[in-house]
Short mmCIF file of C-alpha atoms in Angstrom, two decimals:
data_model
loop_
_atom_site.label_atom_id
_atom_site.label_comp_id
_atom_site.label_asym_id
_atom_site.label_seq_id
_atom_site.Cartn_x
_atom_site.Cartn_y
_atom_site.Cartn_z
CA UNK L 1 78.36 73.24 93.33
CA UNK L 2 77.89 69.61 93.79
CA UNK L 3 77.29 68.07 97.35
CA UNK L 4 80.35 66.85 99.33
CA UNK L 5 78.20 65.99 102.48
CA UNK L 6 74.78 64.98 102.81
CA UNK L 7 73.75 64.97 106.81
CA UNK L 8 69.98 63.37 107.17
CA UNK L 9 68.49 63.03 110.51
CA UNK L 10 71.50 62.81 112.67
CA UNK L 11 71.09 61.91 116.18
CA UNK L 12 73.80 61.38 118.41
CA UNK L 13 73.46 60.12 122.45
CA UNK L 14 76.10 60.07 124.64
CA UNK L 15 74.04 57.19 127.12
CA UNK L 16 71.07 59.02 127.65
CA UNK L 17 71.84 62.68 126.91
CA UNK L 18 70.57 63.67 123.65
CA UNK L 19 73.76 65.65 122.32
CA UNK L 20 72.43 66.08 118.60
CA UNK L 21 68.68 66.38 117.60
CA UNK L 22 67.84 65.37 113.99
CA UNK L 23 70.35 67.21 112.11
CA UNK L 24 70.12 67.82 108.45
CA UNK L 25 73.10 69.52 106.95
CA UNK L 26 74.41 70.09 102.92
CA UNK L 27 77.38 70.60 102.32
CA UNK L 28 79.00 71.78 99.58
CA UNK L 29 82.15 71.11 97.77
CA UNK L 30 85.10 73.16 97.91
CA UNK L 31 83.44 75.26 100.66
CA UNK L 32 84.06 76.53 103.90
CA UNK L 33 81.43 75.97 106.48
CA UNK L 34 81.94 77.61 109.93
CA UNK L 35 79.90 75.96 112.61
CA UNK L 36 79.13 78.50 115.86
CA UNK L 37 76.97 78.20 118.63
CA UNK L 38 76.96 78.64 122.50
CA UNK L 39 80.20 75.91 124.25
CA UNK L 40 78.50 72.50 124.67
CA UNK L 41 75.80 73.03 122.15
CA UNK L 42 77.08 70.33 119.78
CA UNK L 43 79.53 71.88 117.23
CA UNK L 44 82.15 69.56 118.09
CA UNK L 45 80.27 66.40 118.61
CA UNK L 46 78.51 66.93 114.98
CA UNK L 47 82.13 67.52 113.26
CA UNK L 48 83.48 64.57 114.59
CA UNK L 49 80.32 62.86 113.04
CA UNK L 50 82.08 63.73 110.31
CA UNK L 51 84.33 61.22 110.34
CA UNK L 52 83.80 58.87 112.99
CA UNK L 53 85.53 60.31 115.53
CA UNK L 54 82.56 60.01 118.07
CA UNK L 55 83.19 56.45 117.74
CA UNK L 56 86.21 56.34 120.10
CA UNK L 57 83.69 57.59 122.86
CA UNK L 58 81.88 55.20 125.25
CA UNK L 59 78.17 55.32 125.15
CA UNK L 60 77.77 56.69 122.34
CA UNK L 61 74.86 56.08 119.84
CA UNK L 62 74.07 57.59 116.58
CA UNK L 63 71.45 57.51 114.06
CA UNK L 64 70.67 58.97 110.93
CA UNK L 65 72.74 59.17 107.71
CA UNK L 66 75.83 61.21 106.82
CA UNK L 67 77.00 60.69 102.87
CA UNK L 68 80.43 61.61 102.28
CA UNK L 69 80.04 62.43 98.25
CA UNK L 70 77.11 59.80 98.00
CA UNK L 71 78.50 57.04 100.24
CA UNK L 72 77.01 56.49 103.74
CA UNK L 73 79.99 56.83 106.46
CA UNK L 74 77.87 54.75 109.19
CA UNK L 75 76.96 51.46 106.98
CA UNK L 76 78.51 48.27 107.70
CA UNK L 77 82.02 47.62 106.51
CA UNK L 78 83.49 51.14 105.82
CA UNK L 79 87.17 51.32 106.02
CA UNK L 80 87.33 53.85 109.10
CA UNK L 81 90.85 54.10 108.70
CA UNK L 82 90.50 55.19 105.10
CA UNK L 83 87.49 57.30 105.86
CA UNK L 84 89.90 59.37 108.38
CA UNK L 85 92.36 59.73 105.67
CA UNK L 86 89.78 61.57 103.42
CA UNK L 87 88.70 63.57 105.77
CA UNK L 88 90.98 65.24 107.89
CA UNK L 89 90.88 66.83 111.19
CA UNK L 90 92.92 69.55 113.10
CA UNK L 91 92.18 69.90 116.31
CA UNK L 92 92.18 73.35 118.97
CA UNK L 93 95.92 72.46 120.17
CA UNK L 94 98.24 71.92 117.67
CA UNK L 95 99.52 68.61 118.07
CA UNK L 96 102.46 67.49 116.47
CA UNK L 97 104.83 64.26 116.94
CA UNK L 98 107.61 64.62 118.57
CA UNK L 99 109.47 64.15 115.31
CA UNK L 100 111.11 66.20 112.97
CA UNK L 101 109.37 68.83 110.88
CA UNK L 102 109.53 65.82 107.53
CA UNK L 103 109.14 63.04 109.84
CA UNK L 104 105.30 64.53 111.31
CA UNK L 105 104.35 65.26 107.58
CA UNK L 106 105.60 61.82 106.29
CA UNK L 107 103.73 59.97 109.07
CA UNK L 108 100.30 59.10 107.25
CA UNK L 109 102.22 57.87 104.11
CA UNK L 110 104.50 55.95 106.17
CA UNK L 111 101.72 54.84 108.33
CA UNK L 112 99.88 54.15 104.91
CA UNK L 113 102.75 51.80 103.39
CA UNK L 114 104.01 54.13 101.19
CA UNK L 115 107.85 53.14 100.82
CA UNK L 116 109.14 55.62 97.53
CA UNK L 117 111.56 57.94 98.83
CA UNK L 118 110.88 60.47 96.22
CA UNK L 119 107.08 60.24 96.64
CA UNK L 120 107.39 60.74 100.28
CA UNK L 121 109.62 63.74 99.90
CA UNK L 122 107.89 65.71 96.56
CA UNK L 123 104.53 64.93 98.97
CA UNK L 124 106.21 66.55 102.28
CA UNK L 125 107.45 69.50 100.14
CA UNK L 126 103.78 70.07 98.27
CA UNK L 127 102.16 69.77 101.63
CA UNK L 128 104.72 72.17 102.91
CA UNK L 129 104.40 74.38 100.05
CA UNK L 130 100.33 74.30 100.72
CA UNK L 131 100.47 74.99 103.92
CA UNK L 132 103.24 78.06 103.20
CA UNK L 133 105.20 76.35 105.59
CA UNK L 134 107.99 75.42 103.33
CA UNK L 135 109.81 78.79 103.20
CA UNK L 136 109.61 79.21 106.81
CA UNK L 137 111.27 75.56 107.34
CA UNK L 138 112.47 74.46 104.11
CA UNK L 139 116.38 74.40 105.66
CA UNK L 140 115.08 72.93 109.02
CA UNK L 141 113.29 69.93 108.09
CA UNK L 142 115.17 67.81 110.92
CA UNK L 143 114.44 70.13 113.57
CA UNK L 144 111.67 68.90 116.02
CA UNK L 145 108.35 69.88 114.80
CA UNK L 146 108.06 70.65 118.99
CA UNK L 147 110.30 73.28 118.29
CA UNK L 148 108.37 75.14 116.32
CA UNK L 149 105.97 78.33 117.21
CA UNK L 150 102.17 77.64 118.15
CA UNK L 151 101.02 79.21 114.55
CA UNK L 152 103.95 76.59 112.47
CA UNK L 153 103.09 73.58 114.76
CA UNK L 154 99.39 74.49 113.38
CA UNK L 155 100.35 74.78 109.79
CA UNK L 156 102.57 71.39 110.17
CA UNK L 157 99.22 69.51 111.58
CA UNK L 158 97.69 70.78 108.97
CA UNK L 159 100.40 69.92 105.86
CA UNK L 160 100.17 66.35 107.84
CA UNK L 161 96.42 66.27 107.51
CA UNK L 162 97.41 67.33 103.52
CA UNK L 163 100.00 64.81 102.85
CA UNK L 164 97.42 62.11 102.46
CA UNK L 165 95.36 63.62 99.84
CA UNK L 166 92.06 64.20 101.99
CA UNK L 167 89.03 65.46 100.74
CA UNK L 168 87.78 66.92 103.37
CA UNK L 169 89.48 69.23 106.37
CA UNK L 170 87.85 69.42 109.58
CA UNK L 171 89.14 71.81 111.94
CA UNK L 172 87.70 71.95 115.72
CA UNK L 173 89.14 75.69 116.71
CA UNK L 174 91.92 75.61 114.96
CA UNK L 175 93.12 79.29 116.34
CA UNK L 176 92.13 79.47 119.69
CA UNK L 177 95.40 79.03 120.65
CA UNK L 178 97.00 81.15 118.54
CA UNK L 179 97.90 84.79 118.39
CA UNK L 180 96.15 87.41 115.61
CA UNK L 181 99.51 86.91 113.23
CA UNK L 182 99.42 83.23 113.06
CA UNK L 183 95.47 83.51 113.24
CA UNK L 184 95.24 85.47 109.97
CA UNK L 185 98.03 82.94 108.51
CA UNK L 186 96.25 80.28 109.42
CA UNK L 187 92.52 82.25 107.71
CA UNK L 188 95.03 82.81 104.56
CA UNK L 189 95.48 79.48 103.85
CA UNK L 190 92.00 78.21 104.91
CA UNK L 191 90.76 80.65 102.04
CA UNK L 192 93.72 79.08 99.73
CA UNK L 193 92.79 75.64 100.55
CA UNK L 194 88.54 75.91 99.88
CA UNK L 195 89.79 76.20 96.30
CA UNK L 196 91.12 72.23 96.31
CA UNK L 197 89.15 70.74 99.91
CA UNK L 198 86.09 71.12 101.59
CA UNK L 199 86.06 72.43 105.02
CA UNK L 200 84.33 72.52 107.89
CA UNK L 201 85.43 74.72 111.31
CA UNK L 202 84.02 74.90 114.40
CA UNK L 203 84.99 78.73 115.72
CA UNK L 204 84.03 80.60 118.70
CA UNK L 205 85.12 83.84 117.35
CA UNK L 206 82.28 85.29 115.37
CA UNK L 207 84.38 87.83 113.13
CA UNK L 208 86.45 84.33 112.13
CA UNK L 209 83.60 82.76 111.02
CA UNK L 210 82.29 85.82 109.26
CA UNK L 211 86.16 86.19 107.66
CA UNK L 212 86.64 82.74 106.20
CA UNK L 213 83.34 80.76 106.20
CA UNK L 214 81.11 80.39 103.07
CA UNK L 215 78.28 79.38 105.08
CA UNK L 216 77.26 79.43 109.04
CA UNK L 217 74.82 76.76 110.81
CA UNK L 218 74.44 78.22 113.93
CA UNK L 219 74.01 75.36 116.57
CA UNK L 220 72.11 75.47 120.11
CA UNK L 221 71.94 72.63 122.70
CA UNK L 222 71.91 70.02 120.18
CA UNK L 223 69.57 71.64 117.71
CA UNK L 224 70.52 73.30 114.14
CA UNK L 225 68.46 76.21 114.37
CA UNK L 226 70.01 78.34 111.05
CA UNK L 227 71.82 77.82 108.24
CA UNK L 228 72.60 79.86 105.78
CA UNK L 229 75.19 82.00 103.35
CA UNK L 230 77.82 83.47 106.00
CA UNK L 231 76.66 87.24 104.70
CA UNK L 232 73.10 86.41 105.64
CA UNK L 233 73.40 84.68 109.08
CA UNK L 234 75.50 87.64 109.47
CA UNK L 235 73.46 90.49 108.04
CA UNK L 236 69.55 88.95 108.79
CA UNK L 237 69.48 85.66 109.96
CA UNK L 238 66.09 84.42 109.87
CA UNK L 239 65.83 83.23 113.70
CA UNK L 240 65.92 85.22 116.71
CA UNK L 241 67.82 82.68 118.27
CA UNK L 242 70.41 83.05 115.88
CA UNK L 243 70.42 87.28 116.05
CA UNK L 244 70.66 87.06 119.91
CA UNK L 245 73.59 84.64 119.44
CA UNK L 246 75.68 86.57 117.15
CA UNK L 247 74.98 89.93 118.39
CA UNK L 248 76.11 88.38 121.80
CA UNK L 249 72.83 88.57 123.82
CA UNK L 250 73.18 85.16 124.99
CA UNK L 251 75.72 82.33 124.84
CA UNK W 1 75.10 97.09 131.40
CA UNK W 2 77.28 95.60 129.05
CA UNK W 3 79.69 97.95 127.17
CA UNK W 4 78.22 97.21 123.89
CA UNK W 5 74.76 98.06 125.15
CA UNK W 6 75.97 101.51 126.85
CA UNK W 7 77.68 102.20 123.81
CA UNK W 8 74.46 101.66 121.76
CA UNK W 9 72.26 103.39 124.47
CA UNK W 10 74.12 106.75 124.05
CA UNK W 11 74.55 106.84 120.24
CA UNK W 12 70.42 106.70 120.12
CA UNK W 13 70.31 108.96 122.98
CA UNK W 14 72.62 111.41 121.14
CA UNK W 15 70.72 110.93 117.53
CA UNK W 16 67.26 111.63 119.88
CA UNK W 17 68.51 114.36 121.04
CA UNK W 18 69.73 115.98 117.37
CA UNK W 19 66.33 114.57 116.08
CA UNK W 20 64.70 116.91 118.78
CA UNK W 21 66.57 120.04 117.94
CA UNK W 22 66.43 119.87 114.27
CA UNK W 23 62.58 119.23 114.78
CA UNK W 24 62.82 122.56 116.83
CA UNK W 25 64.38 124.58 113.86
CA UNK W 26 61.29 123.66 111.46
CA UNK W 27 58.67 125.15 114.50
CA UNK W 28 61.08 127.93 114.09
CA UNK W 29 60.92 128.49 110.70
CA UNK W 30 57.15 128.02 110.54
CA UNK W 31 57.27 130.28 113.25
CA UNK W 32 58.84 133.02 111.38
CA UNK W 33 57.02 132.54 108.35
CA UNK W 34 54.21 134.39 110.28
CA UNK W 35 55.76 136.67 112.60
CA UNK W 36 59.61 137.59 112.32
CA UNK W 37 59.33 138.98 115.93
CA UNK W 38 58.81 135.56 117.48
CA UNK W 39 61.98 134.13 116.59
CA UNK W 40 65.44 135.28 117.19
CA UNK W 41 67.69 134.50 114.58
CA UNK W 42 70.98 134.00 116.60
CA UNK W 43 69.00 131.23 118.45
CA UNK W 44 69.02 129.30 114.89
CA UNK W 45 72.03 129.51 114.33
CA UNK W 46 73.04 128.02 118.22
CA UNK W 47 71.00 125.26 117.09
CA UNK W 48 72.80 124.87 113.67
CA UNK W 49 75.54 124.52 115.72
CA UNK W 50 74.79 121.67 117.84
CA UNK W 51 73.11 119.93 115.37
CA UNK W 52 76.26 120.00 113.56
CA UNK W 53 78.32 119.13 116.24
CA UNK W 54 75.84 116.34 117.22
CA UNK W 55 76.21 114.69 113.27
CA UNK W 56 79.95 115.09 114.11
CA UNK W 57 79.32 113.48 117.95
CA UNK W 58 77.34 110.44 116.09
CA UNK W 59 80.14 110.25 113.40
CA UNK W 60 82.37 109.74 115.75
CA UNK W 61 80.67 107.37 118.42
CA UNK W 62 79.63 104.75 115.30
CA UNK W 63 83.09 104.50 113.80
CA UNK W 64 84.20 103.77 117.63
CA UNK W 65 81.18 101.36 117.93
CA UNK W 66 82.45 100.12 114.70
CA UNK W 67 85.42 99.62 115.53
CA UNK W 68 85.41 98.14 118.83
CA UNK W 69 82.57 95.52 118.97
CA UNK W 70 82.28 94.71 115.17
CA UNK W 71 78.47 94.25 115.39
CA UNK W 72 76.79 92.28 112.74
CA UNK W 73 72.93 91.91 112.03
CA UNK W 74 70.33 93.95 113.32
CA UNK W 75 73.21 96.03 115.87
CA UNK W 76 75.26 96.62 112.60
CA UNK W 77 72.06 97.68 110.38
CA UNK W 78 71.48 100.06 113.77
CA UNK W 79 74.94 101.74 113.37
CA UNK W 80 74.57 102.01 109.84
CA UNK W 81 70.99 103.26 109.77
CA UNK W 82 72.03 105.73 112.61
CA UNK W 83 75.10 107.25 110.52
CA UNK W 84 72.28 108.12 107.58
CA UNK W 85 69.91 109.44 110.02
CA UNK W 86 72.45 111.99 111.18
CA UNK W 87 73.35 113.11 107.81
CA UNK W 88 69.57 113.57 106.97
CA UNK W 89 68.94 115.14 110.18
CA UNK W 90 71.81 117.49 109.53
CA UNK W 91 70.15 118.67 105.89
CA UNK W 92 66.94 119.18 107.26
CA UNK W 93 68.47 121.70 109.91
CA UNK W 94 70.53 123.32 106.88
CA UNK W 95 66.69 123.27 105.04
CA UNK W 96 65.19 125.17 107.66
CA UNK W 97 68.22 127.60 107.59
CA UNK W 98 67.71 128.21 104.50
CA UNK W 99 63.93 128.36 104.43
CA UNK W 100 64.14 131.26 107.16
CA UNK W 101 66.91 133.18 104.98
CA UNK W 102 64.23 133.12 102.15
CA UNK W 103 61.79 134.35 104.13
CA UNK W 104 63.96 137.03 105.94
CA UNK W 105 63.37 138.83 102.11
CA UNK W 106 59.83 138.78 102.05
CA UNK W 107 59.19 142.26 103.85
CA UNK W 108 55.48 141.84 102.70
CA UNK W 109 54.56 138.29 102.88
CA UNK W 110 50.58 138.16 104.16
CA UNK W 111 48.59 135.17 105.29
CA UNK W 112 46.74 134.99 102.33
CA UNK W 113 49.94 134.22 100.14
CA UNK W 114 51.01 131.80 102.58
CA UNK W 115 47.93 129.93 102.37
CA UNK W 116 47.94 130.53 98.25
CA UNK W 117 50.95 128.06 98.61
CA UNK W 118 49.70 125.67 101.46
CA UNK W 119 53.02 126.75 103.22
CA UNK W 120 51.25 125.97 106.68
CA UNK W 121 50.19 122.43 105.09
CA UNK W 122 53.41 121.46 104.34
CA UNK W 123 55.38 122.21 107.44
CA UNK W 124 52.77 120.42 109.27
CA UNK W 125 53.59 117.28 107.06
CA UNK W 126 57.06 117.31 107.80
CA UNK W 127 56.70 117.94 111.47
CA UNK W 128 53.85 115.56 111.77
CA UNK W 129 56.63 113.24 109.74
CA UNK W 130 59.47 113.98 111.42
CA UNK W 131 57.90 112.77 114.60
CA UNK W 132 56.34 110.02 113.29
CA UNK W 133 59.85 108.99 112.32
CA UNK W 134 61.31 109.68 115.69
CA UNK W 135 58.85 107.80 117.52
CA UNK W 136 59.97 104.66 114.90
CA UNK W 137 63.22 104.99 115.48
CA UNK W 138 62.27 104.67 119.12
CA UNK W 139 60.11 102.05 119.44
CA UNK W 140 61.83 99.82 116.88
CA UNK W 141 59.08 100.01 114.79
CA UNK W 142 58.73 100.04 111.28
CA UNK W 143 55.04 99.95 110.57
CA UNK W 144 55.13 104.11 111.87
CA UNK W 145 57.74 104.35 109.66
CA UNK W 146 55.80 103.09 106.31
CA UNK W 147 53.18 105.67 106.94
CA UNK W 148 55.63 108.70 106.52
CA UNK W 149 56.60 107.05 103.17
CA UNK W 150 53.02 107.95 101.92
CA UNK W 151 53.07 111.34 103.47
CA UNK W 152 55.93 112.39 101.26
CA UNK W 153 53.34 112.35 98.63
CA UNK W 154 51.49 115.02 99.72
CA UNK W 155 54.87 117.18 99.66
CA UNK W 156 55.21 116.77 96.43
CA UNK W 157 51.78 117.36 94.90
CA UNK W 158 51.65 120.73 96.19
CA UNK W 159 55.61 121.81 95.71
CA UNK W 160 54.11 120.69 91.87
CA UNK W 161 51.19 123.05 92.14
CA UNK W 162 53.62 125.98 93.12
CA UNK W 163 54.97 126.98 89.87
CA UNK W 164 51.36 127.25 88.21
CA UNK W 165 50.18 129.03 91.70
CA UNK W 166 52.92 131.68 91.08
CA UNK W 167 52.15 131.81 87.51
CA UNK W 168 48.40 132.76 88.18
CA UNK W 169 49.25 135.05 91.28
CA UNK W 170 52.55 136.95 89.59
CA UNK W 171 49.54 137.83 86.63
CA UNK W 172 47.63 139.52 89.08
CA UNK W 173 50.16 140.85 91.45
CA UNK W 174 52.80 141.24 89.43
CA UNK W 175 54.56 144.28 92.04
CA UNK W 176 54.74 140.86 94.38
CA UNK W 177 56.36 138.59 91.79
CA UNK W 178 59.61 138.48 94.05
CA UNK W 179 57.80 137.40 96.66
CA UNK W 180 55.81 134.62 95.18
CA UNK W 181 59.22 132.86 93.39
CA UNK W 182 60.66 133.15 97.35
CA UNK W 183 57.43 131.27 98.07
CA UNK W 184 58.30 128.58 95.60
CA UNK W 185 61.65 128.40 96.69
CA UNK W 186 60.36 127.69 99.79
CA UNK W 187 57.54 124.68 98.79
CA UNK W 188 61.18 123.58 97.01
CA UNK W 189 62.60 123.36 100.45
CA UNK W 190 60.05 121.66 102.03
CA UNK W 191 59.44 119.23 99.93
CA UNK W 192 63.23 118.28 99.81
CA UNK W 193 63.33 118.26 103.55
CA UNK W 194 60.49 115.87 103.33
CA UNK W 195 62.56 113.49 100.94
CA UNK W 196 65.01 113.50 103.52
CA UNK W 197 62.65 112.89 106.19
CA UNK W 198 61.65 109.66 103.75
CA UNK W 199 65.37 108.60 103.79
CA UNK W 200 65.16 108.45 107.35
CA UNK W 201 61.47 106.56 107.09
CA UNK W 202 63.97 103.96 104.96
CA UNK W 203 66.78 103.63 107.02
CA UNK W 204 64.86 102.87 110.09
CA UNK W 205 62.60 99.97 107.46
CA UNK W 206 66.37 98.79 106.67
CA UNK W 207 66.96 99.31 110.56
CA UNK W 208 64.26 96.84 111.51
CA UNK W 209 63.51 94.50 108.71
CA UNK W 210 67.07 94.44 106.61
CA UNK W 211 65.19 95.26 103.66
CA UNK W 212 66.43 97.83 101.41
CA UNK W 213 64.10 100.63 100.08
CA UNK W 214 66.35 102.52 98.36
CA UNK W 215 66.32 102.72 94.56
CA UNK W 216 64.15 100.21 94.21
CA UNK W 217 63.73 100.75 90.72
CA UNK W 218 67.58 100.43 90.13
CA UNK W 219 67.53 96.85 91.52
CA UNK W 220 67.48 95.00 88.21
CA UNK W 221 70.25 96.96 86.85
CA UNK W 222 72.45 96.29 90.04
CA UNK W 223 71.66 92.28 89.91
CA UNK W 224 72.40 92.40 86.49
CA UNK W 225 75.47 94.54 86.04
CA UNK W 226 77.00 94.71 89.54
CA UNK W 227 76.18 91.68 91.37
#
């Protein structure tokens, strides 16, 4: 499989706390990667390296490269607009406009300039359809996305991350929030969607990662102490770091 | 103590305590190998019992462990190992059943036969074994574990002498040829209760280092046809 993401040497400071310590992360296309580790041990803050999110955030200084398919995210004169398009992010709490079911989907491509009608629609209805969200809503599309239950409102952020043809998905906890139905709905599609996007998700819940996750880099205070195929961290990791974490003798 | 950790605590307390009765029933049947009058039958079978019950117990207690904490690395390769243990624990008490109903024919068994077959030798291996294998499973450790694994060898050698032993001894004593085919019945037994005391050697290597003994030789043929 060919390399979607290239992370060399990553260091990221928020003023003088040293939040991540010379990462070095592959990976691969069409892949899921689960990141886990301990709460504040820099799963979050590395994702949203990803793209550029940690850029909205005072203080903060990063070094090192990260190559989104071959082309480094942190030179001069990216397009971070463009870079956010390709790679997409859901967050913990589903967030959705308080628009109409078509209107939240539509909103990149409107954002984007796109003007066809037809576009805009066959694009809401594919993202829909991805998301298997359309069957649920199809008849509804007016109704308030707010309307909608916790595991939907997830699914919608998620067909809005879609409509915009990303590359990548990031999701931050994308279940926390969400009961064991609309949890394994929401694992359903992430295993339908590896076969067209890469993704990365940051999960507390081991069992999650083991479920949907091609590979696990286990993360602790800043450091990337394991990576590896999902069956092995889970089976034999190599570190004793990583065993104590997952077998829940720390963290 | 955490829930998980009690949990874990009693399931290797339990297979311990199975380990220690089972271990109990090959004494036994060495026992009665040389004196009938030492042992009392009906005490056997009580121990059968529990040792059954105990494989059931463990059965039971890893599906719930299982099942409630989903454990994953070296707590999931404990559960696992532990579930074979039982099972192989379990055989060897059936083995030592059976031994002693073999024996409960041989009205005239002497020393000297006993020692024709190296009878003695063998139930020393498998008790020296079978605590060597407890004491692994204790201490985490697979190192103690490895050396039962050459053991086994010595099993074997002489349940492959019997046949030619009873050959030679059924020429000359052929009025005590039932008695010598019990014997190698019995060298049969032992050295099958040594390959499951092996299995056990394996699970706790697979318990401690992840690493798969089993069927080594069949590990081409699974990469290349099932993997």
């Amino acid at each position: 499989m060919a390399k979607k993401v290239e992370v060399s040497n990553l260091n990221l400071r928020y003023g003088d706390f040293h939040a991540l310590k010379n990462i070095n992360l592959s990976i691969e296309e069409r892949s899921v990667t689960a990141l886990i580790g301990p709460s504040g041990c820099g799963k979050s803050t590395f994702i949203r390296c990803l793209n550029r999110m940690n850029d909205l955030v005072d203080h903060v200084t990063i070094d090192g490269s990260v190559l989104l398919e071959g082309e480094d995210i942190y030179r001069k004169g990216i397009d971070i607009d463009n870079l956010r398009y390709r790679v997409g992010m859901v967050f913990q709490k589903p967030n959705p406009f308080p628009k109409s079911i078509f209107e939240n989907v539509a909103y990149g491509l409107r954002v984007n300039g796109v003007k066809d009608k037809s576009f805009i629609e066959n694009k809401v209805r594919e993202s829909l359809v991805k998301t298997a969200l359309w069957d649920e809503v199809k008849d509804d599309l007016k109704k308030s996305a707010i309307d909608l239950s916790g595991g939907q409102q997830q699914r919608l952020c998620i067909a809005r991350s879609l409509a915009v043809e990303p590359t990548m998905l990031l999701m931050d906890e994308p279940t926390s929030a969400l009961d064991p139905i609309s949890t394994a709905k929401i694992e359903d599609l992430i295993f339908e969607l590896k076969k067209q996007y890469t993704i990365v998700i940051v999960t507390h819940n081991m069992q999650q990662a083991a479920r949907v996750s091609d590979v696990t880099a286990f993360f602790y205070i800043g450091e990337l102490i394991e990576t590896d195929t999902t069956s092995k961290i889970f089976t034999n990791p190599k570190q004793e770091k990583t065993q104590n974490y997952i077998t829940g003798r720390f963290g | 103590m955490l829930p998980q950790e009690q949990a874990s605590k009693m399931i290797r307390d339990n297979t311990v305590k199975m380990w220690m009765i089972t271990s109990v029933q090959i004494e036994k049947a060495q026992k009665y190998m040389h004196n009938k009058e030492d042992v009392k039958l009906k005490e056997l079978k009580k121990n059968e019992k529990y040792i059954d019950s105990y494989e059931l117990k463990l059965y039971f207690d890893c599906e719930n462990f299982l099942a409630l904490f989903s454990p994953v690395a070296i707590d999931l390769r404990f559960v696992l190992s532990t579930l074979h243990i039982s099972y192989d624990l379990e055989r060897i008490g059936d083995m030592a059943r059976k031994i002693v109903q073999t024996l409960k024919t041989c009205t005239t068994l002497t020393e000297d036969m006993i020692a024709l077959f190296e009878i003695d030798r063998m139930f020393d291996v498998c008790s020296d074994s079978l605590e060597k294998v407890l004491n692994a499973y204790e201490t985490i450790n697979s190192d103690i574990a490895r050396q039962v694994l050459v053991q086994d060898a010595i099993l074997n050698e002489i349940n492959k002498l019997a046949t030619s032993r009873a050959v030679t001894a059924i020429q000359k004593n052929p009025q005590d040829a039932e008695i010598y085919l019990n014997l190698t019945s019995v060298t049969r037994r032992l050295e099958r209760l040594g390959d499951h005391i092996k299995n056990i050697a394996e699970e706790i290597i697979f318990y401690v280092e992840a690493d798969v003994l089993k069927h080594k030789k069949s590990r081409d043929f699974l990469e290349d046809n099932l993997l």
